[in-house]
Tab-separated table of C-alpha atoms in Angstrom:
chain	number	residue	atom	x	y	z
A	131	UNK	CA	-35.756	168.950	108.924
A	132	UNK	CA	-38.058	167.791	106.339
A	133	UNK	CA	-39.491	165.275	108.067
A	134	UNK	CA	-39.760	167.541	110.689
A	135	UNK	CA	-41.883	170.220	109.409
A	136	UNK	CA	-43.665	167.223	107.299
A	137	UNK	CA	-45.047	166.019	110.927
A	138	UNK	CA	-46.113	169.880	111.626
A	139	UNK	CA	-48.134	170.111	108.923
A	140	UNK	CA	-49.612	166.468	108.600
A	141	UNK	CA	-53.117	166.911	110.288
A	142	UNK	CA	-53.635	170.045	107.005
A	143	UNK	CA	-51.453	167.322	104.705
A	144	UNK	CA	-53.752	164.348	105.397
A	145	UNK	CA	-56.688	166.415	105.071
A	146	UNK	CA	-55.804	167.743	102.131
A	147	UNK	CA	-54.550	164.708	100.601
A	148	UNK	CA	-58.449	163.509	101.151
A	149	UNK	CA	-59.951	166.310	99.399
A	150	UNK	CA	-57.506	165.597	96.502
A	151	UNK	CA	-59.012	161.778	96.541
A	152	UNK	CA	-62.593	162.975	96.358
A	153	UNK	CA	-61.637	165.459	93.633
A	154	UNK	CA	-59.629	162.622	91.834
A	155	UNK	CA	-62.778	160.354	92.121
A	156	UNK	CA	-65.002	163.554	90.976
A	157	UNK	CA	-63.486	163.439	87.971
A	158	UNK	CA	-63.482	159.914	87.419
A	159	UNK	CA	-67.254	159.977	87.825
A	160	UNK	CA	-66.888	162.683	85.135
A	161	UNK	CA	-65.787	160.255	82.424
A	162	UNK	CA	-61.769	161.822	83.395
A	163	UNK	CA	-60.083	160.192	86.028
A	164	UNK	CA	-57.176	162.629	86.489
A	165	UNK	CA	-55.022	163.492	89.782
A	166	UNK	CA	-53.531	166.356	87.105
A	167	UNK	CA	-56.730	168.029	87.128
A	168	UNK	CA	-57.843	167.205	90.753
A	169	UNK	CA	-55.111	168.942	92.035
A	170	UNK	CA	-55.768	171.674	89.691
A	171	UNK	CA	-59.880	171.799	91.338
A	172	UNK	CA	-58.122	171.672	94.408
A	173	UNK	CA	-55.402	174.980	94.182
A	174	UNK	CA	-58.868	176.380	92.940
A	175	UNK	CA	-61.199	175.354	95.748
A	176	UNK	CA	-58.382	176.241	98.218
A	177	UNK	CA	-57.575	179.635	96.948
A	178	UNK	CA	-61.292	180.528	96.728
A	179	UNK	CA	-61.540	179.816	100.718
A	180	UNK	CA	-58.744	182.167	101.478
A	181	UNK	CA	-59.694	184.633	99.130
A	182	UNK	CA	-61.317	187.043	101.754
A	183	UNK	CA	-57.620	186.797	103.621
A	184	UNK	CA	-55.787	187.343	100.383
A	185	UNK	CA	-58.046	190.764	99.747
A	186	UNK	CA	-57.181	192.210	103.003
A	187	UNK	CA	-53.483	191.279	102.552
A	188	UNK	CA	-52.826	192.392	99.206
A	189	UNK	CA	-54.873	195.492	100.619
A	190	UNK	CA	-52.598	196.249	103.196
A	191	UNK	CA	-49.414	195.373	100.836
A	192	UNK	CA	-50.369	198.244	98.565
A	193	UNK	CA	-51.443	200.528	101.205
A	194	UNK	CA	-47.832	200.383	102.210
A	195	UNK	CA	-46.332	200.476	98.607
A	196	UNK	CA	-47.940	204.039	98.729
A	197	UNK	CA	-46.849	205.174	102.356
A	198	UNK	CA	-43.171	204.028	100.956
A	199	UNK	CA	-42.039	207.820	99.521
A	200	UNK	CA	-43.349	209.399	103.073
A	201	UNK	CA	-42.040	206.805	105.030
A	202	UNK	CA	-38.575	207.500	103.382
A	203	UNK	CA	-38.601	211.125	103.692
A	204	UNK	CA	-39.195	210.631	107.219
A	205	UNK	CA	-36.523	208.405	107.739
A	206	UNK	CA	-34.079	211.056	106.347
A	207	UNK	CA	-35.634	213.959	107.998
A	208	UNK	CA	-35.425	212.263	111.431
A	209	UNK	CA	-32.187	209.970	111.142
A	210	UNK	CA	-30.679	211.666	113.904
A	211	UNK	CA	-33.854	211.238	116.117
A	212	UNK	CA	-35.152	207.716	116.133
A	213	UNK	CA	-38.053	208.655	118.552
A	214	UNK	CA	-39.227	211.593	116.574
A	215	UNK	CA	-38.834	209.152	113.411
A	216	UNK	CA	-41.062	206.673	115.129
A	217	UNK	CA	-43.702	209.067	116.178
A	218	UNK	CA	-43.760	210.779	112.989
A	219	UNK	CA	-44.301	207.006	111.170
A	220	UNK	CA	-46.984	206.029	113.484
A	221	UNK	CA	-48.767	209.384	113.048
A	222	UNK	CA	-48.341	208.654	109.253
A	223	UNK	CA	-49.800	205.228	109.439
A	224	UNK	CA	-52.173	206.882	112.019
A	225	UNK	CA	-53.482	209.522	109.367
A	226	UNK	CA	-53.478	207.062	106.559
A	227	UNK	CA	-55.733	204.711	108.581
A	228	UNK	CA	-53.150	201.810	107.707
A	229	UNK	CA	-52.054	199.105	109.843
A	230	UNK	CA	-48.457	197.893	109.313
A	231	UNK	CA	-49.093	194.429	110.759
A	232	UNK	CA	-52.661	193.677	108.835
A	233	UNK	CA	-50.865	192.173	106.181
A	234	UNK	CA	-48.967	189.412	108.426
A	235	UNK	CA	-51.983	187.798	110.690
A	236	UNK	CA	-53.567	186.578	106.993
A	237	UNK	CA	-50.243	185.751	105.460
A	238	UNK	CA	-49.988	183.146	109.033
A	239	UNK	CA	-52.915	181.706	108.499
A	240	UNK	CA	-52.516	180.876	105.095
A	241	UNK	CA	-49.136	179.395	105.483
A	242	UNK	CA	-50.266	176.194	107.222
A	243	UNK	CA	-52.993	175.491	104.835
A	244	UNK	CA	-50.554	176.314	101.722
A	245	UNK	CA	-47.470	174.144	103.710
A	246	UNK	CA	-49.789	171.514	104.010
A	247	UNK	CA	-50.693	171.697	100.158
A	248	UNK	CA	-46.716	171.559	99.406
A	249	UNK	CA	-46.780	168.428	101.816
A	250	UNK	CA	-49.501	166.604	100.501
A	251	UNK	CA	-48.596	166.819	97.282
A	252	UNK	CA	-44.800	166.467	98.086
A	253	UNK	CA	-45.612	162.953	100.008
A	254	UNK	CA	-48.685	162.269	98.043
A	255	UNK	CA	-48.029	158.262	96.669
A	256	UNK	CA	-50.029	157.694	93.085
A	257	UNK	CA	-51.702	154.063	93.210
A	258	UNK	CA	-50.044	153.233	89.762
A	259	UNK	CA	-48.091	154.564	86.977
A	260	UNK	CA	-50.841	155.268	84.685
A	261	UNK	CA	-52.758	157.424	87.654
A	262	UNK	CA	-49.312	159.752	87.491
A	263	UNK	CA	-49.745	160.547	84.109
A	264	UNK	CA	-51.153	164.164	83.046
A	265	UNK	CA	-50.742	166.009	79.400
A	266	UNK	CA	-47.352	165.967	78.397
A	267	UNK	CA	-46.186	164.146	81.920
A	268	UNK	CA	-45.255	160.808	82.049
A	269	UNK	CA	-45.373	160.844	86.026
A	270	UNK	CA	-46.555	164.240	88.023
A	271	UNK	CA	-44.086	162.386	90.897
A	272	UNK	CA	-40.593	162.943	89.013
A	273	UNK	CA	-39.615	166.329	87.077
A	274	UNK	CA	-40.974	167.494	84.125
A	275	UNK	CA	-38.464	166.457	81.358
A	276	UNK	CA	-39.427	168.909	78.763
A	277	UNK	CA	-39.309	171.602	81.673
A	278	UNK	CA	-42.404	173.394	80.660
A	279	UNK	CA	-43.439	173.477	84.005
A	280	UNK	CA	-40.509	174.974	85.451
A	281	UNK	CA	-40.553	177.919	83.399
A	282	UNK	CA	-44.209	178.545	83.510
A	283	UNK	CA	-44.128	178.405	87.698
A	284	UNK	CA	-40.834	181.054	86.631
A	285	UNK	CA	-43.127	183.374	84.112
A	286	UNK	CA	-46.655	183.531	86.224
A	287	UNK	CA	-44.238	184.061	89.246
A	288	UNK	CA	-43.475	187.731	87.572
A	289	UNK	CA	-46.498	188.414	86.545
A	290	UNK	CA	-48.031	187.831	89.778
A	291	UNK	CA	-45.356	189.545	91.423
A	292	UNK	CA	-45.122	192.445	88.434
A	293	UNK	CA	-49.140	193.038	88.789
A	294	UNK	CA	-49.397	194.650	92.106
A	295	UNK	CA	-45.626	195.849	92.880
A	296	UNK	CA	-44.219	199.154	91.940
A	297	UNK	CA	-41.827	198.510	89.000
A	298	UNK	CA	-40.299	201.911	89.526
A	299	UNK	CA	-38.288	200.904	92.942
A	300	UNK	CA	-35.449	199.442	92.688
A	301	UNK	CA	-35.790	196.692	94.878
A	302	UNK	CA	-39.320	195.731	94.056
A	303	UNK	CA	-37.856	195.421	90.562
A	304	UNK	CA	-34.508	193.385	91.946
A	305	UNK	CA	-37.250	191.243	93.920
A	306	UNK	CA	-39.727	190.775	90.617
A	307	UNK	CA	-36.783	189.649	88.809
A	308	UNK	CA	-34.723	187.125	91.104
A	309	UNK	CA	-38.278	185.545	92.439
A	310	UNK	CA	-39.036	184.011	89.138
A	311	UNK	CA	-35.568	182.924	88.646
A	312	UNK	CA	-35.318	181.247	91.974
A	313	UNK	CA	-38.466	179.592	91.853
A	314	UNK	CA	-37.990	178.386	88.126
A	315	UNK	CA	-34.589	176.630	89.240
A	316	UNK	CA	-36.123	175.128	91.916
A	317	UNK	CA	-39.066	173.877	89.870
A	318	UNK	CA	-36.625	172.237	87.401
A	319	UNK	CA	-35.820	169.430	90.326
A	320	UNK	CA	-39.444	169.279	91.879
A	321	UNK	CA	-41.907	166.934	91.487
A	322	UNK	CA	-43.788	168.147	88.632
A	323	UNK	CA	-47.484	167.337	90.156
A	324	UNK	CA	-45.944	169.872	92.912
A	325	UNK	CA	-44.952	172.225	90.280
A	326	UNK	CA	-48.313	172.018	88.663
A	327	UNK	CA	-49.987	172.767	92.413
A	328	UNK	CA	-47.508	176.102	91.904
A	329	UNK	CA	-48.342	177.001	88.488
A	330	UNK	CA	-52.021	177.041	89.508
A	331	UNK	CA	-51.784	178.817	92.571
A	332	UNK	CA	-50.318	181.525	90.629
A	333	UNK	CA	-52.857	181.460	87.601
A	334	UNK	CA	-55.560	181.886	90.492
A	335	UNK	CA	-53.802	184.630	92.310
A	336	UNK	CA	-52.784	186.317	89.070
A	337	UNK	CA	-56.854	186.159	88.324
A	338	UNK	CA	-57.876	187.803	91.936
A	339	UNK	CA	-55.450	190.509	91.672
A	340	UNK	CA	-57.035	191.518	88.383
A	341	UNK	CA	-60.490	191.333	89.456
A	342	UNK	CA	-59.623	193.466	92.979
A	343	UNK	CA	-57.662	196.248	90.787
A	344	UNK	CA	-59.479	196.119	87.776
A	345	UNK	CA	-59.768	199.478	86.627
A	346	UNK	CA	-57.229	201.102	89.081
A	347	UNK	CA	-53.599	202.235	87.912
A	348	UNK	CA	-51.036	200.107	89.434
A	349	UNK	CA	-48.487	201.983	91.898
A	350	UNK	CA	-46.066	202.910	89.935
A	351	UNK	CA	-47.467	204.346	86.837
A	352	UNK	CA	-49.696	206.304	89.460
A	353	UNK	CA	-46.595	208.204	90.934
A	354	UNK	CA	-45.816	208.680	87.407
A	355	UNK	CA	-49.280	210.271	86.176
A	356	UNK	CA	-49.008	212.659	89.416
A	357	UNK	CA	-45.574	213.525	88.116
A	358	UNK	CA	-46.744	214.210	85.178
A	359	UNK	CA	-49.590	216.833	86.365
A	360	UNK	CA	-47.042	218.597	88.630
């Protein structure tokens, strides 16, 4: 299966694994000479391109966080109906001026791009021991031994996930909790140059988030502000 979806993705993989060389040679020029930090530049450069699909689905994400209550009262109203429930949603979504599905056409097209990124980097071969070596890491292709990694991909995991979501359901809060977890015991058996790839992906999409809702409440403490009032 691995090899499998490996052969999917290896037109985005061997792309990829190009841009990581040029980066890698980048900062050789530079007096550096790391893959650490080239595949660092690249999480950057390749967040940055999908940035304008990440906006319209973290867009769509919360516009649904804040249908949720409506949706809900709805489904209760009309759980002897289905078809009344159904109209009643799509008039909601209707009024709202919020498509359910805008959030899944940019989540597909990232997925290749950030599949191929996994690949690359989870096939990527270092040309000698020395190249593997970044910070604390003796070699980004074996696991981190002092597990720093690990539980940083596990901590900017819940923030990222803890920045948008509405901590005040229960299942956003089950799902900002066992995400982290999951992903930090994974991480503890992973490559760490893979791990790093994670860890920086998150740092960049913890980064955008801030910058789109600077300055506006979060979901949940906005419910809790109009409770307040009434």
């Amino acid at each position: 299966m691995q090899a499998f979806f490996s052969s999917v993705f290896s037109p985005i993989e061997e792309l990829l694994g190009f841009i990581l060389e040029l980066l890698y040679n980048l900062t050789d020029v530079l007096g550096v000479g790391s893959y650490g930090l080239a595949i660092i530049l690249l999480t950057v450069l390749v967040k940055m391109c999908l940035y304008p699909l990440t906006v319209k689905q973290i867009r769509s994400m919360k516009a649904m966080q804040e249908l949720s209550p409506k949706m809900k009262k709805i489904q209760e109203k009309y759980k002897d109906n289905p078809q009344v429930m159904q109209q009643k949603i799509g008039q909601l979504y209707s009024d709202a001026g919020v498509n359910p599905l805008a959030g899944c056409l940019p989540l597909l097209i990232q997925m290749p791009i950030l599949m191929g990124m996994y690949y690359a980097l989870f096939n990527f071969q270092y040309p000698t021991p020395e190249a593997a070596m970044f910070l604390w890491l003796p070699s980004m292709s074996e696991p981190d031994p002092m597990h720093i990694l690990p539980v940083l991909a596990a901590a900017t995991t819940y923030l990222q996930t803890a920045q948008t979501s509405d901590m005040s359901q229960t299942q956003m809060k089950m799902m900002a909790y066992f995400m982290p977890l999951f992903i930090g015991f994974i991480s503890w058996s992973f490559a760490s140059g893979l791990v790093l790839y994670w860890v920086a992906m998150n740092c960049c999409q913890i980064v955008q988030q801030w910058w789109m809702y600077r300055g506006k409440e979060k979901p949940g403490k906005a419910k809790a502000a109009k409770k307040e009032e009434a």
